[in-house]
Amino acid sequence: MFAPAPTLPVSDADPFALDVLQDPLQFQAALRDAGPVVYLRRYDVFALSRYEQVHAALTDWQSFQSAAGVGLSNFRYETPWRPPSILLEADPPHHDAPRAVLSKILGPRALQKLRASWVLDADVLVDQLLSNTTEFDAVTALTAAFPLRVFPDAVGIPDAGRENLLPYGDHAFNAFGPANSLVEKGAPRVAELSGWVNEQCAREVLTGDGFGAQIWAAADRGDITHEQAPLVVRSLLTAGVDTTVNGLAAVLYAFARYPEQWARLRENRTLARTAFDEAVRWESPVQTFFRTATRDTEIGGTVIPDGKKILMFLGAANRDPRRWENPDVFDLGRNPSGHVGYGMGIHQCVGQHVARLESEALLTALASRVESLEIAGPVRRHLNNTLRSWESVPVRVQLS
Amino acid sequence: MSQNPVSSGTPADAALRVDAKVVVAEGVVALTLRHPTGRRLPDWAPGAHIDLVLPNGLTRQYSLCGDRWDAHSYRVGVLREPSGRGGSAYVHDELAVGDLVGVGGPRNNFPLVPSQKYLFVAGGIGITPLLPMIRQAELIGADWRLVYGGRTRTSMAFREELAAYGDRVVFLPRDERGLPDLPAYLAEATDAKVYVCGPGALLAAVEKCCADWAVGRLRTERFVPKDRGAPLRNEPFEVELARSGLAVTVNPGATVLDAVQAAGVNVLSSCRGGTCGTCETTVLAGAPDHRDSVLDDDERSAGDCMLICVSRSCSDRLVLDL
């Protein structure tokens, strides 16, 4: 058993306890104030919650590896619940080729081709919704509906079974945490959902022109192997849906909470881009990720022993007052650049440009029709070990 | 206006210090570069190169041939090119330990793709991008061979490093062994991915043998001693922000992103190192001087966009869609 140095703050708290997941802000503030590194006895891991250390750990792939798993489970000693991701749960050199292929396919210039049709899709979705009602659940009506409308088509998977995407993602993100009640809840459907997702990654199932087909074309060129291609497609289906759904929910919830910021966006539509990143900073849809020390490594004055896990609180770093002025305020006047909501370094979210485009399309469609929006009823969180997620955000809008 | 802190046309931010300069073969020096504050350098993978912006204003591209597990230094090998415009001569004759040089990139047009078997073919200084590839092939336990040709044994750089790999490496100094029997080596390399870097004649000879190979099996990088045509700027330049109707001056010590932000125009950025693509900005007029790791050669020459966290201007004035 690891014996922490007397100077190292120790906590017996459980960051994955349901009440903490329900509202993690107080816990995270206490963790930040306790020190740059805090030993979490319950899980035998080292928590980083200040911006400086989280940023340093994210970028230092040489010292803090991903291939031993980016969840609590340590692949050096434990068998992963599914074959590891060749992007998220891989280190150089194995990480290089899949990452290079996907970066190109999901790069800002490649996405230009999708822009017009996504903008149109957002317009249609918003028109349909607002022609029927001005009071609705932003999660089901918009933030889940829009990504599910455009993203699976962009990847090129068939229509049948798309309802499996959110539960699969939910479980995958729960599985980065401890084996608590949230993981147990998902366990009965794991085999079925994994089976369905894996089937969607096959070349013959995918349309001829989507991201999926482009991944297979990269395998034909030898840029990745044919064995890797389905796993790269799987990464898109795992990481590309729940994250954007929650990112979009975060930005709409933020605007409902800060009506003056909505007015600001309406005056200057180019703020749509900043708005999404500010919401990702403010809410941090992906709250935490782990890394594993590849050798005894000093960070924030503490030596992390070889093979031990660190737990990086992206959400806490994004609200660290040492880095951000008035961090708890959603403010379009702020420059959120440098937030770690997408991670940082070689594993930084490869789909970030996709998420930004989805948000830009949706916010632009709403901004031209909606004068103001407000919370119309009790909001409900959806609990997940990794994601800061919404079950329901009822809103009322006033049309312009 | 503050005085230019570095005598080159690059922002002080991107300048690295020459930490070591070692002769590694006849006519070849290896430079080790570090950031003056010792901070991490941008990540790279085998096959990547950097732009070296020399204090005399010339820019040259060199493959990184050091250890990517050391995040704090870059190593490049520089051959003296008698026919060049003076970039390599400057490195050999003038550049000294302690000097600052501007650096752009890294960029990678020659990435190592996954395989269980590789054949590497190097001609002369073309060995440089292959060195880190070989290290990685060894690391993943791939079956690999290197055929390394050069003018004379003493002109062939990094021989000692490579000798450690034993008979996986074949040294072929032309004055002792003549030209390599390429068809034989290539015929033996069944199922291998083949990486070739060297002078045009070597590449042409290899390509002739591999004309009917499957797409992507042969990967080449032409080592052409090429000084970039565009003169680098030591002077400030103007950036006009078309949408905001503002104009700002970008001094050599600042980035375009800094200057734009100082004028009150918020641009979203993330990595601030030219790798993530977040700050990509449309260029309406002027000639950007690209220093990023994102755009490929075609995208660079189109000149209609730039990554303003690192890239600069060749022209007096840039007009950006901001």
XYZ file of C-alpha atoms in Angstrom:
722
model
C 0.000 0.000 0.000
C 1.196 3.452 -0.873
C 2.080 5.610 2.127
C 1.613 9.283 1.240
C 4.273 11.746 2.409
C 3.135 13.714 5.467
C 3.004 16.911 3.407
C 0.675 15.470 0.768
C -2.988 16.349 1.358
C -5.111 13.225 1.647
C -8.830 12.968 1.052
C -11.255 10.160 1.798
C -13.945 11.726 -0.376
C -15.403 9.855 -3.352
C -15.513 12.015 -6.497
C -17.818 9.413 -8.044
C -20.382 9.399 -5.239
C -23.794 10.195 -6.674
C -24.256 13.363 -4.619
C -20.887 14.667 -5.806
C -21.712 13.863 -9.431
C -25.029 15.652 -8.953
C -23.210 18.871 -8.064
C -19.406 18.567 -8.149
C -18.536 22.254 -7.860
C -18.095 22.469 -4.099
C -16.106 19.263 -3.972
C -13.870 20.481 -6.793
C -13.274 23.854 -5.137
C -12.228 22.122 -1.915
C -9.930 19.818 -3.860
C -8.294 22.764 -5.652
C -7.740 24.577 -2.391
C -6.309 21.520 -0.644
C -3.244 21.578 -2.905
C -1.893 21.029 -6.403
C -1.958 17.263 -5.803
C -4.307 15.444 -3.430
C -4.113 11.750 -2.656
C -7.526 10.069 -2.855
C -7.200 7.199 -0.437
C -10.378 5.431 -1.444
C -9.066 4.728 -4.961
C -5.302 5.007 -4.381
C -5.026 7.754 -7.022
C -3.531 11.242 -7.174
C -5.993 13.998 -7.974
C -5.029 17.106 -9.961
C -7.605 19.871 -9.988
C -5.698 23.100 -10.626
C -5.336 24.358 -14.173
C -1.542 24.438 -14.128
C -1.085 20.789 -13.142
C -3.967 19.460 -15.228
C -2.578 21.221 -18.296
C 0.931 19.943 -17.569
C -0.241 16.351 -17.086
C -2.386 16.396 -20.226
C 0.488 17.550 -22.418
C 3.181 15.306 -20.921
C 2.358 12.022 -22.652
C 5.888 10.812 -22.049
C 5.391 10.772 -18.264
C 1.644 10.162 -18.080
C 0.498 7.485 -20.451
C -2.951 6.628 -21.779
C -2.362 3.039 -22.837
C -2.853 1.794 -19.261
C -6.390 3.177 -19.553
C -7.806 6.667 -19.114
C -10.255 5.457 -16.497
C -9.689 4.140 -12.987
C -8.999 0.627 -14.242
C -5.262 0.034 -14.661
C -4.652 -2.036 -17.784
C -1.246 -3.031 -16.457
C -3.066 -5.239 -13.985
C -6.698 -5.442 -15.118
C -8.442 -6.599 -18.274
C -10.364 -3.806 -20.027
C -14.128 -4.254 -20.480
C -13.709 -3.967 -24.260
C -10.708 -4.019 -26.619
C -8.940 -0.706 -25.816
C -9.441 2.281 -28.092
C -6.516 2.689 -30.477
C -6.849 6.474 -30.084
C -7.920 7.306 -26.547
C -6.223 4.381 -24.838
C -2.998 4.316 -26.840
C 0.409 5.990 -26.681
C 2.939 6.800 -29.369
C 4.007 5.118 -31.552
C 0.758 3.125 -31.885
C -1.357 6.237 -31.442
C 0.248 8.181 -34.311
C -1.293 6.699 -37.441
C -4.940 6.445 -36.310
C -4.732 9.972 -34.919
C -3.221 11.390 -38.116
C -5.925 9.753 -40.235
C -8.788 10.961 -38.073
C -7.385 14.497 -37.664
C -7.458 14.911 -41.411
C -10.978 13.502 -41.825
C -12.383 15.649 -39.015
C -10.252 18.734 -39.676
C -11.814 22.175 -40.101
C -11.168 22.230 -43.829
C -12.674 18.798 -44.422
C -15.783 19.853 -42.480
C -16.392 22.821 -44.769
C -18.195 20.377 -47.045
C -20.727 19.612 -44.309
C -21.315 23.161 -43.155
C -24.100 24.160 -45.534
C -26.123 21.011 -44.984
C -25.763 21.140 -41.181
C -26.848 24.769 -41.119
C -29.876 23.788 -43.189
C -30.598 20.792 -40.923
C -30.487 23.019 -37.861
C -32.852 25.512 -39.514
C -35.335 22.757 -40.366
C -35.181 21.222 -36.892
C -35.647 24.570 -35.152
C -38.445 25.625 -37.540
C -40.332 22.391 -36.976
C -40.021 22.690 -33.234
C -40.930 26.366 -32.932
C -43.899 26.112 -35.273
C -45.496 23.772 -32.734
C -44.483 25.132 -29.371
C -42.509 27.727 -27.468
C -42.042 25.567 -24.399
C -40.045 22.364 -24.653
C -37.302 20.226 -23.178
C -34.091 21.543 -24.715
C -32.391 18.175 -24.262
C -34.812 15.913 -26.107
C -36.031 18.508 -28.600
C -32.685 20.007 -29.591
C -29.439 18.993 -27.962
C -29.946 15.236 -28.366
C -32.040 15.545 -31.510
C -29.586 17.628 -33.530
C -26.391 15.548 -33.143
C -28.425 12.389 -33.705
C -29.806 13.947 -36.850
C -26.495 14.966 -38.421
C -23.640 12.973 -36.897
C -24.624 9.337 -37.626
C -25.320 10.380 -41.233
C -21.918 12.031 -41.424
C -20.276 8.827 -40.171
C -22.450 6.842 -42.576
C -24.160 4.272 -40.359
C -27.641 2.915 -41.199
C -30.817 4.319 -39.607
C -31.756 1.168 -37.737
C -30.518 0.990 -34.172
C -29.338 4.580 -33.780
C -31.189 4.702 -30.471
C -28.339 2.522 -29.166
C -25.747 5.264 -29.574
C -26.558 7.264 -26.442
C -26.839 4.265 -24.066
C -23.580 2.852 -25.452
C -21.762 6.147 -24.967
C -23.293 6.550 -21.522
C -21.918 3.191 -20.463
C -18.505 3.762 -22.031
C -18.129 7.017 -20.096
C -19.434 5.425 -16.878
C -16.869 2.665 -17.292
C -13.989 5.146 -16.841
C -15.086 5.481 -13.226
C -15.222 2.876 -10.458
C -17.580 -0.107 -10.654
C -20.369 1.755 -8.866
C -24.146 1.659 -9.273
C -23.946 3.608 -12.550
C -21.746 0.949 -14.116
C -23.937 -1.834 -12.725
C -26.994 -0.189 -14.208
C -25.449 -0.350 -17.682
C -23.954 -3.829 -17.384
C -26.943 -5.899 -18.566
C -26.939 -4.253 -22.007
C -23.166 -4.100 -22.578
C -22.922 -7.183 -24.770
C -25.898 -6.231 -26.900
C -24.862 -2.571 -27.330
C -21.203 -3.388 -27.987
C -22.284 -5.976 -30.528
C -24.451 -3.437 -32.336
C -21.740 -0.738 -32.316
C -19.125 -3.161 -33.604
C -21.433 -4.176 -36.465
C -21.746 -0.539 -37.556
C -17.981 -0.293 -37.982
C -17.814 -2.805 -40.826
C -17.059 -1.457 -44.252
C -20.091 -3.005 -45.949
C -22.478 -1.428 -43.445
C -21.190 2.106 -43.942
C -22.271 4.480 -46.708
C -19.750 5.253 -49.427
C -19.006 8.859 -48.615
C -19.028 9.339 -44.815
C -16.289 9.575 -42.209
C -16.501 5.777 -41.871
C -15.823 5.195 -45.559
C -12.948 7.670 -45.437
C -11.413 5.720 -42.564
C -11.612 2.526 -44.594
C -10.128 4.341 -47.596
C -7.195 5.338 -45.398
C -6.710 1.651 -44.608
C -6.669 0.889 -48.364
C -3.898 3.452 -48.752
C -1.999 1.739 -45.950
C -2.136 4.791 -43.659
C -3.675 2.532 -41.007
C -4.201 -1.227 -41.114
C -7.471 -2.897 -42.075
C -7.611 -4.276 -38.520
C -7.469 -0.736 -37.142
C -10.167 0.741 -39.383
C -13.221 -0.599 -37.498
C -11.735 0.501 -34.183
C -11.267 4.034 -35.490
C -14.915 4.055 -36.606
C -15.847 2.768 -33.159
C -14.068 5.740 -31.588
C -16.268 8.112 -33.578
C -19.406 6.318 -32.453
C -18.309 6.168 -28.811
C -16.902 9.639 -28.334
C -18.837 11.655 -30.894
C -22.405 11.578 -29.621
C -22.836 11.900 -25.827
C -20.095 14.515 -25.668
C -21.690 16.828 -28.221
C -25.177 16.237 -26.827
C -23.926 17.394 -23.443
C -21.892 20.227 -24.904
C -24.961 21.557 -26.686
C -27.063 21.108 -23.541
C -24.418 23.042 -21.629
C -24.521 25.971 -24.016
C -28.332 26.181 -24.097
C -28.572 25.838 -20.320
C -25.937 28.575 -19.976
C -27.920 30.933 -22.187
C -31.135 30.189 -20.304
C -29.339 31.046 -17.086
C -27.660 34.172 -18.491
C -30.287 35.930 -20.650
C -28.090 38.993 -21.165
C -25.534 36.759 -22.896
C -28.238 35.576 -25.303
C -28.980 39.194 -26.157
C -25.287 39.663 -26.790
C -25.162 36.697 -29.150
C -28.202 38.027 -31.014
C -26.388 41.301 -31.551
C -23.222 39.615 -32.726
C -23.754 36.192 -34.284
C -20.040 35.599 -34.701
C -19.983 34.993 -30.939
C -21.598 31.591 -31.585
C -18.154 30.018 -31.808
C -16.873 31.564 -28.602
C -20.165 30.726 -26.887
C -19.719 27.010 -27.335
C -16.160 26.961 -26.041
C -17.111 29.186 -23.129
C -19.896 26.717 -22.299
C -17.469 23.817 -22.596
C -15.163 25.639 -20.192
C -17.992 26.570 -17.825
C -19.712 23.198 -17.705
C -16.953 20.806 -18.867
C -19.083 18.028 -20.406
C -16.122 15.685 -19.945
C -15.255 16.155 -16.283
C -12.391 13.794 -15.656
C -9.808 11.543 -17.241
C -7.060 9.414 -15.766
C -3.484 8.825 -16.827
C -0.820 6.445 -15.496
C 2.724 7.431 -14.506
C 5.274 5.768 -16.786
C 8.029 6.318 -14.198
C 8.358 8.134 -10.896
C 7.327 11.625 -11.967
C 7.240 14.865 -10.041
C 4.247 17.141 -10.496
C 3.113 19.983 -8.249
C 5.805 19.042 -5.721
C 4.662 15.426 -5.381
C 6.310 12.381 -6.890
C 3.751 10.113 -8.565
C 5.185 6.582 -8.353
C 5.578 4.543 -11.542
C 2.342 2.746 -12.433
C 0.086 4.874 -10.229
C -2.970 6.582 -11.631
C -3.538 10.314 -11.667
C -7.076 11.690 -11.917
C -7.286 14.972 -13.798
C -10.326 17.126 -13.050
C -10.822 19.009 -16.323
C -13.944 20.648 -14.920
C -12.101 21.907 -11.844
C -9.219 23.235 -13.952
C -11.670 25.096 -16.151
C -13.008 26.915 -13.102
C -9.693 27.429 -11.338
C -9.625 31.051 -10.132
C -5.821 30.882 -10.402
C -6.335 30.812 -14.169
C -9.759 32.385 -14.838
C -11.325 35.598 -13.658
C -14.843 35.018 -12.260
C -14.649 31.402 -13.385
C -18.177 30.509 -12.325
C -19.712 33.056 -14.685
C -20.671 32.214 -18.279
C -19.416 35.279 -20.128
C -19.157 35.788 -23.885
C -16.777 38.660 -23.266
C -14.226 36.245 -21.945
C -11.704 34.503 -24.161
C -12.057 30.835 -23.203
C -9.047 29.813 -25.335
C -6.810 27.361 -23.572
C -9.559 25.673 -21.569
C -8.975 21.955 -21.085
C -12.554 20.858 -21.763
C -11.344 19.015 -24.873
C -8.155 17.937 -23.153
C -4.823 19.221 -24.456
C -1.799 17.758 -26.210
C -1.693 14.694 -28.462
C -5.015 13.300 -27.189
C -6.938 16.569 -27.419
C -10.446 15.885 -28.724
C -10.038 15.086 -32.409
C -13.725 15.843 -32.987
C -13.681 19.337 -31.490
C -14.236 20.971 -34.864
C -17.264 18.733 -35.443
C -18.714 19.763 -32.083
C -18.102 23.448 -32.795
C -19.771 23.184 -36.180
C -22.832 21.465 -34.694
C -23.096 24.168 -32.075
C -22.592 27.009 -34.523
C -25.347 25.645 -36.747
C -27.801 25.174 -33.896
C -27.090 28.473 -32.141
C -27.285 30.410 -35.392
C -30.649 28.824 -36.233
C -31.983 29.672 -32.762
C -30.545 33.178 -32.631
C -32.409 34.293 -35.710
C -35.761 33.111 -34.337
C -35.595 33.326 -30.560
C -35.698 36.687 -28.836
C -35.118 35.294 -25.374
C -35.165 32.003 -23.504
C -35.598 31.061 -19.881
C -35.744 27.979 -17.693
C -39.393 26.852 -17.561
C -39.324 24.190 -14.876
C -37.103 22.038 -12.698
C -33.919 20.956 -14.506
C -32.669 17.391 -13.976
C -29.137 16.055 -14.219
C -28.333 12.713 -15.771
C -25.571 11.183 -13.653
C -22.506 9.710 -15.308
C -19.085 8.923 -13.841
C -17.286 11.035 -16.451
C -19.816 13.287 -18.143
C -21.607 16.316 -16.788
C -24.896 15.557 -18.381
C -28.541 16.610 -18.478
C -31.670 14.512 -18.343
C -33.987 17.463 -18.848
C -33.727 21.232 -19.295
C -37.249 22.642 -19.767
C -37.154 26.034 -21.484
C -39.621 28.652 -22.631
C -38.711 30.859 -25.569
C -40.038 34.112 -26.864
C -39.981 34.287 -30.647
C -38.625 37.328 -32.388
C 7.316 50.669 -30.454
C 9.406 48.205 -28.527
C 12.683 47.033 -29.954
C 12.801 43.741 -31.696
C 14.117 41.267 -29.090
C 15.398 38.743 -31.636
C 17.251 39.645 -34.769
C 15.291 37.181 -36.922
C 11.894 37.487 -38.513
C 10.228 35.108 -36.091
C 8.471 35.861 -32.853
C 10.649 35.527 -29.785
C 8.205 32.887 -28.639
C 9.147 30.449 -31.380
C 12.899 30.966 -31.170
C 15.022 28.080 -29.954
C 18.582 28.168 -28.717
C 21.339 26.138 -30.276
C 22.338 23.894 -27.400
C 24.932 21.780 -29.178
C 26.569 21.664 -32.576
C 28.508 18.512 -33.371
C 30.209 17.317 -36.532
C 28.705 13.878 -37.207
C 30.293 13.178 -40.592
C 32.303 14.906 -43.261
C 30.201 17.967 -44.176
C 27.394 17.163 -41.721
C 26.661 18.834 -38.398
C 23.957 17.869 -35.935
C 22.262 20.700 -34.062
C 20.475 20.246 -30.775
C 17.871 22.926 -30.136
C 16.119 23.833 -26.901
C 13.774 26.556 -25.770
C 15.657 29.294 -23.914
C 13.440 28.747 -20.865
C 13.742 24.968 -21.097
C 10.044 24.455 -21.705
C 8.454 21.611 -23.663
C 8.647 21.766 -27.443
C 5.696 20.889 -29.706
C 5.161 17.141 -30.201
C 6.249 15.404 -33.355
C 6.364 11.958 -34.913
C 8.972 10.296 -37.149
C 9.116 11.823 -40.626
C 8.372 15.323 -39.332
C 10.448 18.359 -40.236
C 10.785 21.868 -38.886
C 11.407 25.164 -40.607
C 14.637 26.673 -39.397
C 14.571 30.442 -39.751
C 18.207 31.449 -39.678
C 19.476 34.738 -38.341
C 20.594 35.652 -41.877
C 16.944 35.561 -42.984
C 17.008 32.271 -44.873
C 14.553 29.503 -44.062
C 15.382 25.850 -44.531
C 13.507 22.672 -43.703
C 15.165 19.889 -41.750
C 13.875 16.492 -40.636
C 13.790 15.905 -36.914
C 16.149 13.066 -36.063
C 16.241 13.128 -32.274
C 14.276 11.390 -29.565
C 10.583 12.281 -29.301
C 10.492 10.874 -25.772
C 12.642 13.863 -24.844
C 10.099 16.663 -25.104
C 12.650 19.405 -24.476
C 15.020 19.153 -27.395
C 15.040 18.791 -31.171
C 17.906 17.397 -33.189
C 18.493 18.039 -36.885
C 21.324 16.994 -39.204
C 22.547 19.601 -41.677
C 24.599 18.778 -44.776
C 26.708 21.529 -46.280
C 25.174 22.228 -49.689
C 27.725 23.991 -51.857
C 25.033 24.759 -54.440
C 22.496 26.165 -51.994
C 21.757 29.825 -51.402
C 23.668 29.863 -48.165
C 21.316 28.323 -45.617
C 23.472 25.296 -44.888
C 26.682 27.297 -45.246
C 25.383 29.662 -42.601
C 24.644 26.747 -40.264
C 28.110 25.309 -40.815
C 30.156 28.476 -40.735
C 28.303 31.048 -38.664
C 25.730 29.496 -36.378
C 27.129 28.957 -32.910
C 26.057 27.348 -29.676
C 23.951 29.875 -27.788
C 22.475 31.511 -30.938
C 18.732 31.809 -31.297
C 17.009 30.462 -34.404
C 13.352 30.740 -35.355
C 11.484 27.480 -35.719
C 8.214 26.673 -37.500
C 6.232 23.434 -37.368
C 6.848 20.558 -36.876
C 4.971 19.286 -39.916
C 4.849 15.776 -41.244
C 4.550 14.868 -44.930
C 6.299 11.532 -44.444
C 4.540 9.752 -41.573
C 5.430 6.227 -40.516
C 2.412 3.986 -41.106
C 1.794 0.775 -39.168
C 3.445 -2.386 -40.433
C 5.104 -5.499 -39.099
C 7.853 -5.169 -41.675
C 9.779 -2.184 -43.044
C 12.538 -1.584 -45.528
C 14.278 1.765 -45.090
C 16.455 3.099 -47.889
C 18.588 6.165 -47.246
C 20.790 8.133 -49.588
C 23.268 10.412 -47.826
C 21.682 12.980 -45.541
C 18.304 11.359 -46.335
C 19.088 9.162 -43.349
C 17.774 11.860 -40.976
C 13.986 11.238 -41.078
C 14.610 7.493 -41.058
C 16.527 7.496 -37.756
C 13.466 8.011 -35.528
C 11.461 5.636 -37.736
C 14.036 2.940 -37.121
C 13.927 3.532 -33.410
C 10.165 3.070 -33.450
C 10.264 0.016 -35.672
C 12.657 -1.486 -33.144
C 10.404 -0.441 -30.256
C 7.311 -2.180 -31.633
C 9.308 -5.262 -32.538
C 8.845 -4.925 -36.292
C 11.061 -6.756 -38.744
C 13.120 -4.056 -40.465
C 16.180 -3.448 -42.649
C 18.078 -0.313 -43.546
C 20.004 0.077 -46.768
C 22.146 3.175 -46.376
C 24.117 4.482 -49.320
C 26.545 7.388 -49.355
C 29.456 8.867 -51.223
C 32.159 7.643 -48.874
C 32.040 6.013 -45.449
C 33.197 9.182 -43.722
C 30.475 11.252 -45.378
C 27.716 9.047 -43.920
C 26.211 10.550 -40.776
C 25.048 8.673 -37.671
C 26.988 5.504 -38.574
C 27.820 4.745 -34.951
C 24.231 5.027 -33.797
C 23.176 2.707 -36.579
C 25.999 0.208 -36.095
C 24.357 -0.713 -32.783
C 21.562 -2.406 -34.744
C 23.985 -4.972 -36.149
C 23.197 -6.696 -39.422
C 19.786 -5.039 -39.805
C 21.802 -2.168 -41.317
C 23.710 -2.387 -44.585
C 26.208 0.440 -45.161
C 26.998 0.999 -48.809
C 29.658 3.665 -49.349
C 29.773 4.110 -53.109
C 33.564 4.303 -53.336
C 33.851 0.863 -51.685
C 30.693 -0.994 -52.707
C 29.337 0.831 -55.749
C 25.647 1.621 -56.179
C 23.149 -0.450 -54.163
C 21.433 -3.301 -55.991
C 18.003 -1.787 -55.417
C 15.959 -4.352 -57.368
C 17.406 -7.110 -55.170
C 16.716 -5.357 -51.880
C 13.203 -4.380 -52.953
C 12.402 -7.874 -54.217
C 13.385 -9.287 -50.827
C 11.111 -6.863 -49.014
C 7.890 -8.799 -49.529
C 5.031 -7.378 -47.446
C 7.220 -4.571 -46.157
C 6.355 -0.891 -46.186
C 9.261 0.795 -47.930
C 10.519 4.226 -46.839
C 13.019 6.004 -49.033
C 14.683 9.352 -48.502
C 17.549 10.775 -50.464
C 18.499 12.516 -53.684
C 16.238 12.501 -56.733
C 18.255 9.860 -58.587
C 17.788 7.354 -55.749
C 14.059 8.003 -55.571
C 13.676 7.683 -59.325
C 15.527 4.366 -59.287
C 13.348 2.999 -56.493
C 10.135 4.248 -58.065
C 11.052 2.504 -61.290
C 11.278 -0.831 -59.461
C 7.992 -0.299 -57.597
C 5.801 1.051 -60.388
C 3.290 -1.798 -60.068
C 3.149 -1.867 -56.258
C -0.071 -1.342 -54.305
C -0.847 2.262 -53.412
C 0.798 3.367 -50.185
C 3.403 0.615 -49.903
C 6.233 2.812 -51.083
C 6.678 6.099 -49.226
C 9.264 8.605 -50.308
C 10.595 11.963 -49.334
C 12.737 13.818 -51.793
C 15.672 15.451 -50.168
C 16.024 18.587 -52.212
C 18.301 21.270 -50.935
C 15.855 24.103 -51.403
C 16.062 27.513 -49.871
C 12.647 29.006 -49.626
C 12.121 31.831 -52.058
C 10.186 34.237 -49.898
C 12.388 36.672 -48.051
C 11.716 36.592 -44.348
C 10.626 39.775 -42.719
C 12.499 41.478 -39.945
C 10.045 44.351 -40.042
C 6.595 44.697 -38.524
C 3.596 44.137 -40.819
C 0.063 45.418 -40.916
C -2.965 43.225 -40.375
C -6.295 44.587 -41.502
C -9.371 43.040 -39.908
C -12.004 43.246 -42.628
C -15.099 42.584 -40.535
C -14.140 44.747 -37.595
C -12.711 47.541 -39.720
C -9.547 47.658 -37.602
C -5.884 47.603 -38.476
C -3.101 46.421 -36.192
C 0.650 46.302 -36.444
C 2.323 42.989 -35.724
C 5.808 43.456 -34.349
C 8.436 40.756 -34.714
C 8.146 39.890 -31.029
C 4.389 39.239 -31.081
C 2.087 36.764 -32.795
C -0.766 37.793 -35.082
C -3.118 36.277 -32.528
C -1.689 38.498 -29.765
C -1.922 41.605 -31.909
C -5.501 40.904 -32.961
C -6.518 40.208 -29.399
C -4.818 43.356 -28.143
C -7.023 45.258 -30.601
C -10.042 43.828 -28.794
C -11.033 41.157 -31.316
C -11.420 37.799 -29.602
C -10.304 34.856 -31.674
C -10.747 31.369 -30.339
C -7.494 29.456 -30.066
C -6.357 26.471 -28.079
C -2.885 25.013 -28.417
C -1.099 28.263 -29.382
C 1.461 26.093 -31.118
C 0.009 25.674 -34.610
C -1.165 22.103 -34.057
C -4.865 22.026 -33.165
C -6.338 24.146 -35.977
C -8.733 26.114 -33.779
C -7.515 29.599 -34.731
C -7.615 28.966 -38.495
C -8.494 32.281 -40.101
C -9.480 33.175 -43.653
C -6.939 35.320 -45.474
C -8.565 37.805 -47.873
C -5.387 39.464 -49.145
C -1.660 39.310 -48.615
C 0.782 36.390 -48.447
C 0.864 34.414 -45.199
C 4.154 32.967 -43.999
C 2.995 29.578 -42.723
C 4.570 28.191 -39.556
C 1.915 25.698 -38.447
C 1.708 21.896 -38.316
C -1.806 21.636 -39.726
C -1.959 22.723 -43.367
C -0.520 20.549 -46.084
C 1.536 21.895 -48.985
C -1.481 22.507 -51.241
C -3.354 24.306 -48.511
C -0.307 26.422 -47.781
C 0.242 27.458 -51.353
C -3.450 28.338 -51.756
C -2.729 31.073 -49.230
C -6.412 31.573 -48.346
C -6.135 30.657 -44.691
C -3.609 30.638 -41.880
C -3.123 29.619 -38.263
C -2.615 32.973 -36.624
C -1.155 31.625 -33.374
C 2.149 30.920 -35.144
C 2.042 31.994 -38.800
C 3.142 35.405 -39.985
C 3.313 37.447 -43.140
C 5.568 37.618 -46.165
C 3.832 40.761 -47.384
C 3.624 44.226 -45.834
C -0.075 43.768 -45.265
C -2.456 40.913 -44.568
C -6.228 41.219 -44.703
C -7.992 38.737 -42.449
C -11.679 37.854 -42.278
C -12.018 38.943 -38.664
